[in-house]
Amino acid sequence: MMSQFKNIFAYSYFVMAALSISLNAPAIAGELALAQETVLPPLPVAVSNNAVAAVFTSQGSFIMSFAGLGSGKRHDDTHASTFVFDAGRQAWKESAPVPGGDGRLASVAVAVDGFAYVFGGYTVASDGSEVSLPYAHSFDPLRETYSDLTPMPVPVDDAVAVTFEDRYIYLISGWHDFGNVNLVQRYDTVSDSWMQATPIPGPAVFGHAGGIVDNQIVYCDGVAVKANVDRRRDFAATNRCYVGLIDEEDGRRIDWRSIPPHPGEPRYRMAAAGVGTGVLFIGGSANPYNFNGIGYNGEPSQPEPGALLYVPLSGSWHELPIDGDATMDHRGLVKFDQQWLTLGGMLGNQQVTNRVNSYRLDSAGQAAPP
């Protein structure tokens, strides 16, 4: 029994030590929390539902925002603008727009080997109709140029994207024109080709969030479609969470397993990413909504305070308080200079913002954006 106790103690110590190292701050009273550290200049314009990524090269470091929704929150406030923050100049500039000629929402972006990759999204017509886009592009922040890539086999928006082995990009579930899909589509940045990976086991969702730790994909929440008899379908938030282990011999194979839901209500459009030994989720809303921030139930949506951290090694959830304005309507969480950033998004009362919020662990026990 004593030997077993020692093993448990050693395991617990290892988990907390690993978290402290990976997030650059000590554990606090057995729990973790976030706090403000550095404030970067705001985006040139207020934007929400924008794809985000950060690229690091020997010639410079860059943060990028692609497309999104302007402060008017109407169908004609969608845009395809590209904004690039150059760390060397400490300034933003507008670059070439995302190709395709249309403003778009709910695209997703990731960084691989010095390039940003931008996928999908959807357009909104004046009558409110929406179309999922098949486009895939790479963006070179040094040359400020786009390259067209092989389109997605099944166009999706509001998906989760993660990278593996600095080569492969997995697009997990998402919305396709008239409904959700349970697909996991894998893109190979070397061969510019797509393959289907093991589908997700739970309900197909959109607006979920997730990240990857080593070969373990973690995603949570989002919105599932609920069919009804004799009336329109409902969009219902789901609190289901899953971890998927990528087979390192055959990356098309993913061993999906359910994990406990996080504390609190399910959240829609959180910012999330893998952060060393865990996956960090920030903000989001408990009331799923249309692109303008008004819930599918007709009620205005508000952002949820605080953040959540899931640690695959221990299978544990940690609630992280944030002392600052809550945000929602994010498409990703960006690591930059040992901090984690949200770019734009919506504040309370569906206010579209140009803020760049920065987070790090803090001994004060609170997490604060700028």
Short mmCIF file of C-alpha atoms in Angstrom, two decimals:
data_model
loop_
_atom_site.label_atom_id
_atom_site.label_comp_id
_atom_site.label_asym_id
_atom_site.label_seq_id
_atom_site.Cartn_x
_atom_site.Cartn_y
_atom_site.Cartn_z
CA MET A 1 0.00 0.00 0.00
CA MET A 2 2.82 2.41 0.89
CA SER A 3 4.48 1.72 -2.45
CA GLN A 4 1.19 2.41 -4.23
CA PHE A 5 0.80 5.67 -2.29
CA LYS A 6 4.28 6.76 -3.29
CA ASN A 7 3.52 6.04 -6.94
CA ILE A 8 0.33 8.08 -6.80
CA PHE A 9 2.13 10.95 -5.08
CA ALA A 10 4.95 10.89 -7.63
CA TYR A 11 2.44 10.85 -10.50
CA SER A 12 0.50 13.81 -9.08
CA TYR A 13 3.70 15.78 -8.54
CA PHE A 14 4.81 15.06 -12.11
CA VAL A 15 1.52 16.30 -13.56
CA MET A 16 1.58 19.58 -11.65
CA ALA A 17 5.28 20.13 -12.31
CA ALA A 18 4.79 19.52 -16.02
CA LEU A 19 1.92 22.01 -16.10
CA SER A 20 3.99 24.62 -14.28
CA ILE A 21 6.88 24.25 -16.70
CA SER A 22 4.75 24.20 -19.82
CA LEU A 23 2.77 27.31 -18.89
CA ASN A 24 5.70 29.21 -17.34
CA ALA A 25 4.24 29.74 -13.87
CA PRO A 26 3.76 27.88 -10.61
CA ALA A 27 0.63 26.00 -9.63
CA ILE A 28 -1.44 28.04 -7.18
CA ALA A 29 -2.98 26.42 -4.11
CA GLY A 30 -3.36 23.20 -6.06
CA GLU A 31 -5.12 24.97 -8.93
CA LEU A 32 -4.10 26.96 -11.99
CA ALA A 33 -5.13 30.44 -13.14
CA LEU A 34 -4.31 32.90 -15.90
CA ALA A 35 -3.36 36.58 -15.87
CA GLN A 36 -2.47 39.46 -18.14
CA GLU A 37 1.17 39.92 -19.11
CA THR A 38 1.81 41.84 -22.33
CA VAL A 39 -0.56 43.88 -24.45
CA LEU A 40 0.16 43.94 -28.17
CA PRO A 41 -1.25 46.71 -30.38
CA PRO A 42 -4.91 46.20 -31.30
CA LEU A 43 -5.97 44.96 -34.71
CA PRO A 44 -6.45 47.73 -37.30
CA VAL A 45 -10.21 47.11 -37.21
CA ALA A 46 -12.66 45.36 -34.94
CA VAL A 47 -13.22 41.81 -36.20
CA SER A 48 -14.85 38.64 -34.96
CA ASN A 49 -15.16 35.03 -36.13
CA ASN A 50 -11.77 35.45 -37.81
CA ALA A 51 -9.24 32.69 -38.47
CA VAL A 52 -5.93 33.22 -36.64
CA ALA A 53 -2.39 31.83 -36.71
CA ALA A 54 1.19 32.68 -35.77
CA VAL A 55 4.29 31.85 -37.84
CA PHE A 56 7.90 31.84 -36.64
CA THR A 57 10.80 31.93 -39.10
CA SER A 58 14.49 32.80 -38.99
CA GLN A 59 13.54 36.05 -40.74
CA GLY A 60 10.81 37.12 -38.37
CA SER A 61 7.73 36.25 -36.33
CA PHE A 62 4.20 37.08 -37.43
CA ILE A 63 0.63 36.95 -36.11
CA MET A 64 -2.16 36.80 -38.68
CA SER A 65 -5.91 37.38 -38.80
CA PHE A 66 -7.89 36.16 -41.81
CA ALA A 67 -11.39 37.29 -42.87
CA GLY A 68 -14.23 37.62 -40.33
CA LEU A 69 -17.07 39.90 -39.32
CA GLY A 70 -16.98 43.67 -38.87
CA SER A 71 -18.58 45.73 -36.13
CA GLY A 72 -21.89 46.18 -37.99
CA LYS A 73 -22.59 42.43 -37.75
CA ARG A 74 -24.68 42.40 -40.93
CA HIS A 75 -24.26 40.10 -43.92
CA ASP A 76 -22.40 42.86 -45.79
CA ASP A 77 -19.98 43.32 -42.87
CA THR A 78 -18.25 40.03 -43.65
CA HIS A 79 -14.84 40.55 -45.25
CA ALA A 80 -11.77 38.74 -46.56
CA SER A 81 -9.14 41.06 -45.09
CA THR A 82 -5.74 39.78 -44.00
CA PHE A 83 -3.96 41.56 -41.15
CA VAL A 84 -0.35 40.72 -40.29
CA PHE A 85 1.48 41.72 -37.11
CA ASP A 86 5.26 41.89 -37.59
CA ALA A 87 6.99 41.33 -34.25
CA GLY A 88 10.12 43.08 -35.49
CA ARG A 89 8.26 46.29 -36.26
CA GLN A 90 5.68 45.81 -33.50
CA ALA A 91 2.99 46.90 -35.92
CA TRP A 92 0.01 45.58 -37.87
CA LYS A 93 -0.49 46.04 -41.58
CA GLU A 94 -3.18 44.99 -44.02
CA SER A 95 -1.98 42.47 -46.57
CA ALA A 96 -3.51 40.81 -49.64
CA PRO A 97 -7.08 39.63 -49.02
CA VAL A 98 -7.95 35.96 -48.68
CA PRO A 99 -8.51 34.71 -52.26
CA GLY A 100 -11.97 33.88 -53.53
CA GLY A 101 -13.50 37.33 -53.82
CA ASP A 102 -15.99 36.97 -50.98
CA GLY A 103 -16.11 37.91 -47.34
CA ARG A 104 -16.31 34.83 -45.19
CA LEU A 105 -16.93 33.71 -41.63
CA ALA A 106 -15.86 30.72 -39.53
CA SER A 107 -12.72 29.89 -41.49
CA VAL A 108 -9.92 28.19 -39.60
CA ALA A 109 -6.16 28.67 -39.80
CA VAL A 110 -3.04 26.91 -38.51
CA ALA A 111 0.71 27.28 -39.00
CA VAL A 112 3.04 24.65 -40.48
CA ASP A 113 6.71 25.08 -41.38
CA GLY A 114 6.71 28.85 -41.84
CA PHE A 115 3.36 29.16 -43.60
CA ALA A 116 -0.20 29.80 -42.46
CA TYR A 117 -2.89 27.54 -43.90
CA VAL A 118 -6.45 28.85 -44.20
CA PHE A 119 -9.44 26.59 -44.78
CA GLY A 120 -13.10 26.96 -45.56
CA GLY A 121 -15.55 29.33 -43.99
CA TYR A 122 -18.93 30.38 -45.28
CA THR A 123 -20.54 33.29 -47.09
CA VAL A 124 -23.76 35.03 -46.06
CA ALA A 125 -26.13 36.38 -48.73
CA SER A 126 -28.54 39.28 -48.32
CA ASP A 127 -31.41 36.81 -47.80
CA GLY A 128 -29.47 35.12 -44.99
CA SER A 129 -28.58 31.99 -46.94
CA GLU A 130 -25.15 30.53 -46.21
CA VAL A 131 -22.76 28.54 -48.39
CA SER A 132 -19.76 26.57 -47.12
CA LEU A 133 -16.57 27.26 -49.07
CA PRO A 134 -14.15 24.54 -50.28
CA TYR A 135 -11.11 26.81 -50.49
CA ALA A 136 -7.73 25.96 -49.03
CA HIS A 137 -4.83 28.42 -49.19
CA SER A 138 -1.34 28.82 -47.83
CA PHE A 139 -0.08 32.27 -46.88
CA ASP A 140 3.57 33.32 -46.80
CA PRO A 141 3.89 36.21 -44.31
CA LEU A 142 7.37 37.14 -45.56
CA ARG A 143 6.23 37.65 -49.16
CA GLU A 144 2.63 38.46 -48.23
CA THR A 145 1.36 36.11 -50.92
CA TYR A 146 -1.25 33.36 -51.09
CA SER A 147 -1.05 30.05 -52.93
CA ASP A 148 -4.13 28.05 -53.90
CA LEU A 149 -4.17 24.48 -52.60
CA THR A 150 -6.26 21.43 -53.39
CA PRO A 151 -9.80 22.23 -52.18
CA MET A 152 -11.37 20.36 -49.29
CA PRO A 153 -13.15 17.17 -50.41
CA VAL A 154 -16.12 18.20 -48.25
CA PRO A 155 -16.28 21.97 -47.66
CA VAL A 156 -16.73 22.80 -43.97
CA ASP A 157 -16.91 25.84 -41.76
CA ASP A 158 -16.88 26.22 -37.98
CA ALA A 159 -14.53 23.22 -37.77
CA VAL A 160 -11.57 22.54 -35.46
CA ALA A 161 -8.09 22.37 -37.03
CA VAL A 162 -4.98 20.85 -35.44
CA THR A 163 -1.51 20.08 -36.79
CA PHE A 164 0.55 16.92 -36.39
CA GLU A 165 4.26 16.31 -37.04
CA ASP A 166 4.55 19.81 -38.56
CA ARG A 167 3.12 18.37 -41.75
CA TYR A 168 -0.45 17.13 -41.40
CA ILE A 169 -3.56 19.20 -40.68
CA TYR A 170 -6.73 17.59 -39.36
CA LEU A 171 -10.10 19.30 -39.85
CA ILE A 172 -12.55 17.90 -37.31
CA SER A 173 -16.31 17.88 -37.97
CA GLY A 174 -17.95 21.23 -38.84
CA TRP A 175 -20.88 22.49 -40.88
CA HIS A 176 -21.43 21.74 -44.57
CA ASP A 177 -24.13 23.85 -46.29
CA PHE A 178 -27.21 22.26 -44.69
CA GLY A 179 -25.93 20.22 -41.78
CA ASN A 180 -23.03 19.00 -39.68
CA VAL A 181 -20.62 16.31 -40.83
CA ASN A 182 -18.79 13.80 -38.63
CA LEU A 183 -15.75 13.70 -40.91
CA VAL A 184 -12.11 14.12 -39.99
CA GLN A 185 -10.34 15.37 -43.11
CA ARG A 186 -6.54 15.18 -43.15
CA TYR A 187 -4.48 17.50 -45.34
CA ASP A 188 -0.84 16.73 -46.21
CA THR A 189 1.11 19.98 -46.64
CA VAL A 190 3.94 18.18 -48.47
CA SER A 191 1.90 16.38 -51.14
CA ASP A 192 -1.00 18.91 -51.24
CA SER A 193 -3.48 16.07 -50.87
CA TRP A 194 -6.43 15.06 -48.73
CA MET A 195 -7.42 11.79 -47.07
CA GLN A 196 -10.26 10.84 -44.77
CA ALA A 197 -9.29 9.88 -41.22
CA THR A 198 -11.40 8.05 -38.64
CA PRO A 199 -14.66 10.00 -38.17
CA ILE A 200 -15.60 11.39 -34.78
CA PRO A 201 -17.69 8.98 -32.67
CA GLY A 202 -20.07 11.51 -31.16
CA PRO A 203 -22.64 13.79 -32.75
CA ALA A 204 -21.46 15.92 -35.65
CA VAL A 205 -20.99 19.47 -34.42
CA PHE A 206 -20.06 23.00 -35.40
CA GLY A 207 -18.61 25.77 -33.25
CA HIS A 208 -16.73 23.29 -31.08
CA ALA A 209 -13.15 23.93 -29.91
CA GLY A 210 -10.04 21.88 -29.37
CA GLY A 211 -6.30 21.38 -29.62
CA ILE A 212 -3.62 18.71 -29.74
CA VAL A 213 -1.03 17.47 -27.24
CA ASP A 214 1.59 15.20 -28.81
CA ASN A 215 -0.61 12.76 -30.78
CA GLN A 216 -3.78 13.35 -28.73
CA ILE A 217 -6.55 15.50 -30.19
CA VAL A 218 -8.99 16.94 -27.65
CA TYR A 219 -12.23 18.67 -28.61
CA CYS A 220 -15.34 19.72 -26.71
CA ASP A 221 -18.82 21.15 -26.98
CA GLY A 222 -20.22 22.86 -30.05
CA VAL A 223 -23.71 22.62 -31.51
CA ALA A 224 -25.51 19.52 -32.75
CA VAL A 225 -28.62 19.46 -34.91
CA LYS A 226 -31.73 18.05 -33.25
CA ALA A 227 -34.42 16.81 -35.63
CA ASN A 228 -38.08 17.42 -34.73
CA VAL A 229 -41.39 16.10 -36.00
CA ASP A 230 -43.70 18.63 -37.66
CA ARG A 231 -41.50 21.62 -36.88
CA ARG A 232 -38.11 23.06 -37.70
CA ARG A 233 -35.00 21.42 -36.36
CA ASP A 234 -33.22 22.83 -33.32
CA PHE A 235 -29.60 23.76 -32.80
CA ALA A 236 -28.68 22.35 -29.40
CA ALA A 237 -25.46 22.86 -27.46
CA THR A 238 -23.69 19.64 -26.51
CA ASN A 239 -21.30 19.11 -23.61
CA ARG A 240 -19.61 16.04 -25.05
CA CYS A 241 -15.83 15.91 -25.08
CA TYR A 242 -13.48 13.46 -26.79
CA VAL A 243 -9.82 12.61 -27.04
CA GLY A 244 -8.46 11.00 -30.19
CA LEU A 245 -5.11 9.19 -30.32
CA ILE A 246 -3.50 9.45 -33.75
CA ASP A 247 -1.84 6.19 -34.82
CA GLU A 248 1.80 7.11 -35.37
CA GLU A 249 2.18 4.33 -37.96
CA ASP A 250 -0.93 5.30 -39.92
CA GLY A 251 -2.10 8.85 -39.29
CA ARG A 252 -5.47 8.15 -40.89
CA ARG A 253 -6.39 6.01 -37.90
CA ILE A 254 -7.60 7.78 -34.77
CA ASP A 255 -8.67 5.96 -31.61
CA TRP A 256 -11.48 8.16 -30.31
CA ARG A 257 -12.57 7.96 -26.68
CA SER A 258 -15.07 9.97 -24.68
CA ILE A 259 -13.85 11.99 -21.70
CA PRO A 260 -15.82 13.72 -18.93
CA PRO A 261 -17.37 17.07 -19.86
CA HIS A 262 -15.73 20.16 -18.46
CA PRO A 263 -17.22 21.96 -15.44
CA GLY A 264 -20.10 24.31 -16.15
CA GLU A 265 -22.32 24.71 -19.18
CA PRO A 266 -21.21 23.73 -22.70
CA ARG A 267 -19.64 26.61 -24.60
CA TYR A 268 -19.83 27.73 -28.21
CA ARG A 269 -16.89 29.15 -30.18
CA MET A 270 -14.24 29.13 -27.49
CA ALA A 271 -10.61 29.92 -28.30
CA ALA A 272 -8.54 26.77 -27.79
CA ALA A 273 -5.12 25.24 -28.42
CA GLY A 274 -2.71 22.66 -27.08
CA VAL A 275 -0.46 24.24 -24.42
CA GLY A 276 2.35 21.84 -23.62
CA THR A 277 0.78 19.12 -21.48
CA GLY A 278 -2.83 20.25 -21.79
CA VAL A 279 -5.47 21.87 -23.99
CA LEU A 280 -6.56 25.37 -22.97
CA PHE A 281 -10.07 26.70 -23.69
CA ILE A 282 -10.89 30.40 -23.22
CA GLY A 283 -14.22 32.23 -23.30
CA GLY A 284 -17.05 31.24 -25.60
CA SER A 285 -20.79 31.49 -24.94
CA ALA A 286 -23.25 29.14 -23.24
CA ASN A 287 -25.97 30.29 -25.68
CA PRO A 288 -25.23 29.22 -29.29
CA TYR A 289 -25.94 32.01 -31.75
CA ASN A 290 -26.14 33.14 -35.33
CA PHE A 291 -23.24 35.12 -36.82
CA ASN A 292 -24.58 38.38 -35.36
CA GLY A 293 -24.36 37.15 -31.77
CA ILE A 294 -28.10 36.64 -31.32
CA GLY A 295 -28.90 33.16 -30.05
CA TYR A 296 -30.79 30.58 -32.06
CA ASN A 297 -33.34 30.89 -29.25
CA GLY A 298 -33.77 34.59 -30.02
CA GLU A 299 -31.90 35.72 -26.91
CA PRO A 300 -28.75 37.88 -27.16
CA SER A 301 -25.70 35.78 -26.32
CA GLN A 302 -23.10 36.78 -23.76
CA PRO A 303 -19.53 35.52 -23.31
CA GLU A 304 -18.69 33.16 -20.46
CA PRO A 305 -16.00 34.24 -17.99
CA GLY A 306 -12.96 32.15 -17.24
CA ALA A 307 -11.03 29.43 -18.98
CA LEU A 308 -10.67 25.65 -18.81
CA LEU A 309 -7.66 23.36 -19.03
CA TYR A 310 -7.80 19.64 -19.81
CA VAL A 311 -4.74 17.50 -19.06
CA PRO A 312 -4.80 14.20 -21.00
CA LEU A 313 -2.08 12.63 -18.85
CA SER A 314 -4.21 12.83 -15.70
CA GLY A 315 -7.63 13.02 -17.36
CA SER A 316 -8.38 16.09 -15.25
CA TRP A 317 -10.13 19.41 -15.81
CA HIS A 318 -8.98 22.68 -14.22
CA GLU A 319 -11.11 25.83 -14.02
CA LEU A 320 -9.07 29.00 -14.55
CA PRO A 321 -10.58 32.32 -13.42
CA ILE A 322 -10.00 35.41 -15.56
CA ASP A 323 -10.02 38.92 -14.11
CA GLY A 324 -11.08 40.89 -17.16
CA ASP A 325 -13.64 41.14 -19.93
CA ALA A 326 -14.97 37.80 -21.15
CA THR A 327 -14.89 37.19 -24.91
CA MET A 328 -16.55 34.87 -27.42
CA ASP A 329 -16.80 34.18 -31.15
CA HIS A 330 -13.25 32.94 -31.58
CA ARG A 331 -11.73 30.61 -34.18
CA GLY A 332 -8.49 29.80 -32.38
CA LEU A 333 -5.94 30.57 -29.70
CA VAL A 334 -2.47 31.72 -30.79
CA LYS A 335 0.82 31.11 -29.01
CA PHE A 336 3.23 34.01 -29.30
CA ASP A 337 6.30 34.86 -27.22
CA GLN A 338 5.39 32.44 -24.40
CA GLN A 339 1.87 33.80 -24.10
CA TRP A 340 -1.52 32.87 -25.50
CA LEU A 341 -3.51 35.38 -27.52
CA THR A 342 -7.06 35.93 -28.65
CA LEU A 343 -7.37 38.27 -31.63
CA GLY A 344 -10.61 40.21 -31.82
CA GLY A 345 -13.88 38.43 -31.02
CA MET A 346 -16.98 39.69 -29.25
CA LEU A 347 -17.21 41.28 -25.82
CA GLY A 348 -20.39 41.57 -23.78
CA ASN A 349 -23.55 42.67 -25.60
CA GLN A 350 -22.14 41.26 -28.85
CA GLN A 351 -19.64 44.10 -29.24
CA VAL A 352 -17.06 43.25 -31.90
CA THR A 353 -13.59 44.21 -30.67
CA ASN A 354 -10.12 44.86 -32.06
CA ARG A 355 -8.39 43.84 -28.84
CA VAL A 356 -5.45 41.46 -28.75
CA ASN A 357 -5.81 39.81 -25.36
CA SER A 358 -2.75 38.13 -23.85
CA TYR A 359 -2.78 35.42 -21.18
CA ARG A 360 -0.24 33.77 -18.91
CA LEU A 361 -0.28 32.01 -15.55
CA ASP A 362 -0.11 34.33 -12.56
CA SER A 363 0.61 33.75 -8.87
CA ALA A 364 -2.23 36.11 -7.99
CA GLY A 365 -4.64 33.38 -9.01
CA GLN A 366 -6.59 35.32 -11.62
CA ALA A 367 -6.51 35.42 -15.40
CA ALA A 368 -6.82 38.79 -17.05
CA PRO A 369 -6.88 39.95 -20.66
CA PRO A 370 -5.75 43.50 -21.44
#
